[in-house]
C-alpha cells in the first residue's frame, strides 16, 4: 500500500485530536495507516520533521483561504489570513502548541517568508514590513488558539467573553493600527 505525506499528516492530526500531542509517535501513526513505521520515514524522516509538516499544514490552509493579495486591500488580506489561520488551528486539538513548538526546517526561512510576504508586497508593503505585520497576526492567532484549546482557560474565559467576537475585535483593531510603511 502506497501512502502519501498528506495521509500521514492527517493520521497524525487525528491521533493528536484523540489522545493529545504527547501521544504523537511514528508507531501509532503507522498503526492507524496499517503500515510499518519504516514506511513513514520515506515521507517524513523523523518525528521532528513530521511536527514541522503538521504545523506547516495550518499555515498553508490559511494562505490558501486568504488567497493572493491582488485586488484585495492588504489590511483585508491580513484579517482574512488571521481568521483563516484561527479556523485552521481550531479544527485540531493541540495545534497552537504544535505550531509554537515545531522546529522549522533549516534553510527554509526565505521560502516561508516569500509565501507570507508576497500578497502584501503586491499591495505596496516592503518585504520587511509585510513580514512584521504577518508575524504580529500570527502571534495574536496563536495566543487566541492557545486560550481556546486550553483545558485550564477555555471554560473560565468563555464565561467572560465570546471567543469569536473578541478575536475579531482584537484582530481588526490590530490590523487597523498598522501603517503602510
Coordinates of C-alpha atoms in Angstrom, one line a residue:
X1 CA 0.0 0.0 0.0
X2 CA 1.4 3.4 -1.0
X3 CA 0.9 6.2 1.3
X4 CA 1.3 9.9 0.8
X5 CA 2.7 12.6 3.1
X6 CA -0.8 14.2 3.4
X7 CA -2.2 10.9 4.7
X8 CA 0.5 10.7 7.3
X9 CA -0.2 14.3 8.4
X10 CA -4.0 13.6 8.6
X11 CA -3.4 10.4 10.6
X12 CA -1.1 12.3 12.9
X13 CA -3.6 15.1 13.4
X14 CA -6.4 12.6 14.2
X15 CA -4.1 10.9 16.7
X16 CA -3.4 14.3 18.4
X17 CA -7.1 15.1 18.4
X18 CA -8.0 11.9 20.2
X19 CA -5.0 11.4 22.5
X20 CA -3.1 14.7 22.7
X21 CA 0.2 15.9 21.4
X22 CA 2.1 13.8 23.9
X23 CA 0.8 10.7 22.2
X24 CA 2.3 11.6 18.9
X25 CA 4.7 8.9 17.7
X26 CA 5.5 7.2 14.5
X27 CA 4.4 3.7 15.5
X28 CA 0.9 4.9 16.5
X29 CA 0.6 6.7 13.2
X30 CA 1.8 3.7 11.2
X31 CA -0.8 1.5 13.0
X32 CA -3.6 3.9 12.0
X33 CA -2.4 3.7 8.4
X34 CA -1.9 -0.1 8.6
X35 CA 1.7 0.1 7.6
X36 CA 5.1 -0.4 9.2
X37 CA 6.6 2.6 10.9
X38 CA 9.6 2.3 8.5
X39 CA 7.2 3.2 5.6
X40 CA 6.6 6.6 7.1
X41 CA 10.3 7.5 7.1
X42 CA 10.2 7.7 3.3
X43 CA 7.9 10.7 3.6
X44 CA 9.0 12.2 7.0
X45 CA 12.4 11.3 8.3
X46 CA 11.7 12.0 12.0
X47 CA 9.0 13.0 14.5
X48 CA 10.5 16.5 14.4
X49 CA 10.1 16.6 10.6
X50 CA 6.5 15.3 11.0
X51 CA 5.7 18.0 13.5
X52 CA 7.1 20.6 11.1
X53 CA 5.0 19.4 8.3
X54 CA 1.9 19.3 10.5
X55 CA 2.5 22.9 11.6
X56 CA 3.1 24.0 8.0
X57 CA -0.2 22.5 7.0
X58 CA -2.1 25.0 9.1
X59 CA -0.3 28.0 7.6
X60 CA -0.8 26.6 4.1
X61 CA -4.5 26.3 4.7
X62 CA -4.7 29.9 5.9
X63 CA -2.8 31.1 2.9
X64 CA -5.0 29.2 0.5
X65 CA -8.1 30.7 2.1
X66 CA -6.8 34.2 2.2
X67 CA -5.7 33.9 -1.4
X68 CA -3.4 36.2 -3.4
X69 CA -3.2 39.8 -2.5
X70 CA -4.2 41.0 -6.0
X71 CA -7.4 43.0 -5.9
X72 CA -7.6 42.9 -2.1
X73 CA -6.7 45.6 0.3
X74 CA -3.6 44.5 2.3
X75 CA -5.4 45.1 5.6
X76 CA -8.4 42.9 4.5
X77 CA -5.9 40.2 3.4
X78 CA -4.4 40.2 6.9
X79 CA -7.8 39.9 8.5
X80 CA -8.8 37.1 6.1
X81 CA -5.5 35.3 6.7
X82 CA -5.7 35.7 10.5
X83 CA -9.3 34.4 10.6
X84 CA -8.4 31.5 8.3
X85 CA -5.4 30.6 10.4
X86 CA -7.5 30.6 13.6
X87 CA -10.2 28.4 12.0
X88 CA -7.4 26.0 10.8
X89 CA -5.9 25.8 14.2
X90 CA -9.2 25.3 16.0
X91 CA -10.0 22.4 13.7
X92 CA -7.5 20.2 15.5
X93 CA -6.7 19.9 19.2
X94 CA -3.2 20.9 20.3
X95 CA -2.5 22.7 17.0
X96 CA -1.5 26.0 18.6
X97 CA 1.0 24.3 20.9
X98 CA 2.3 22.3 17.9
X99 CA 2.8 25.4 15.8
X100 CA 4.5 27.2 18.7
X101 CA 6.9 24.3 19.3
X102 CA 7.6 22.7 15.9
X103 CA 11.1 23.4 14.7
X104 CA 11.2 25.0 11.2
X105 CA 13.3 23.2 8.7
X106 CA 16.8 24.5 8.3
X107 CA 17.3 26.9 5.4
X108 CA 13.6 27.3 4.7
X109 CA 13.1 30.8 6.1
X110 CA 13.3 32.5 2.7
X111 CA 10.7 30.2 1.2
X112 CA 8.3 30.7 4.2
X113 CA 8.9 34.5 4.1
X114 CA 8.1 34.6 0.4
X115 CA 4.8 32.8 0.9
X116 CA 3.8 35.1 3.7
X117 CA 5.1 38.4 2.3
X118 CA 4.2 38.2 -1.3
X119 CA 0.4 39.0 -1.0
X120 CA 1.3 42.1 1.0
X121 CA 4.3 43.2 -1.1
X122 CA 2.0 43.1 -4.1
X123 CA -0.1 45.7 -2.3
X124 CA 2.8 48.1 -1.6
X125 CA 4.3 47.0 1.6
X126 CA 8.0 46.4 1.9
X127 CA 9.1 42.8 2.4
X128 CA 10.3 43.6 6.0
X129 CA 7.2 45.4 6.9
X130 CA 5.0 42.7 5.4
X131 CA 6.8 40.0 7.5
X132 CA 6.5 42.1 10.6
X133 CA 2.7 42.6 10.3
X134 CA 2.2 38.9 9.4
X135 CA 4.3 37.9 12.5
X136 CA 2.0 40.1 14.7
X137 CA -1.1 38.5 13.3
X138 CA 0.4 35.0 13.7
X139 CA 1.2 35.8 17.4
X140 CA -2.3 37.1 18.0
X141 CA -3.9 34.0 16.4
X142 CA -1.6 31.5 18.2
X143 CA -2.3 33.2 21.5
X144 CA -6.1 33.1 21.0
X145 CA -5.9 29.5 19.8
X146 CA -3.9 28.6 23.0
X147 CA -6.7 30.1 25.1
X148 CA -9.4 28.4 23.2
X149 CA -7.7 25.0 23.3
X150 CA -6.5 25.2 26.9
X151 CA -8.3 22.9 29.4
X152 CA -7.3 25.4 32.1
X153 CA -8.5 28.6 30.5
X154 CA -11.2 27.8 28.0
X155 CA -14.2 27.5 30.3
X156 CA -13.1 30.3 32.5
X157 CA -12.7 32.7 29.6
X158 CA -15.9 31.5 28.0
X159 CA -17.8 32.9 31.0
X160 CA -16.4 36.3 30.4
X161 CA -16.1 36.7 26.6
X162 CA -17.4 35.4 23.3
X163 CA -14.3 34.0 21.6
X164 CA -15.4 34.7 18.1
X165 CA -16.4 38.3 18.7
X166 CA -13.4 39.1 20.9
X167 CA -11.0 37.6 18.5
X168 CA -12.5 39.5 15.6
X169 CA -12.4 42.7 17.6
X170 CA -8.7 42.3 18.5
X171 CA -7.7 41.3 15.0
X172 CA -9.5 44.2 13.4
X173 CA -8.0 46.6 16.0
X174 CA -4.5 45.3 15.5
X175 CA -4.7 45.4 11.7
X176 CA -6.3 48.8 11.5
X177 CA -3.4 50.2 13.6
X178 CA -0.8 49.0 11.0
X179 CA 0.6 51.6 8.7
X180 CA 1.7 51.1 5.1
X181 CA 5.4 51.8 6.0

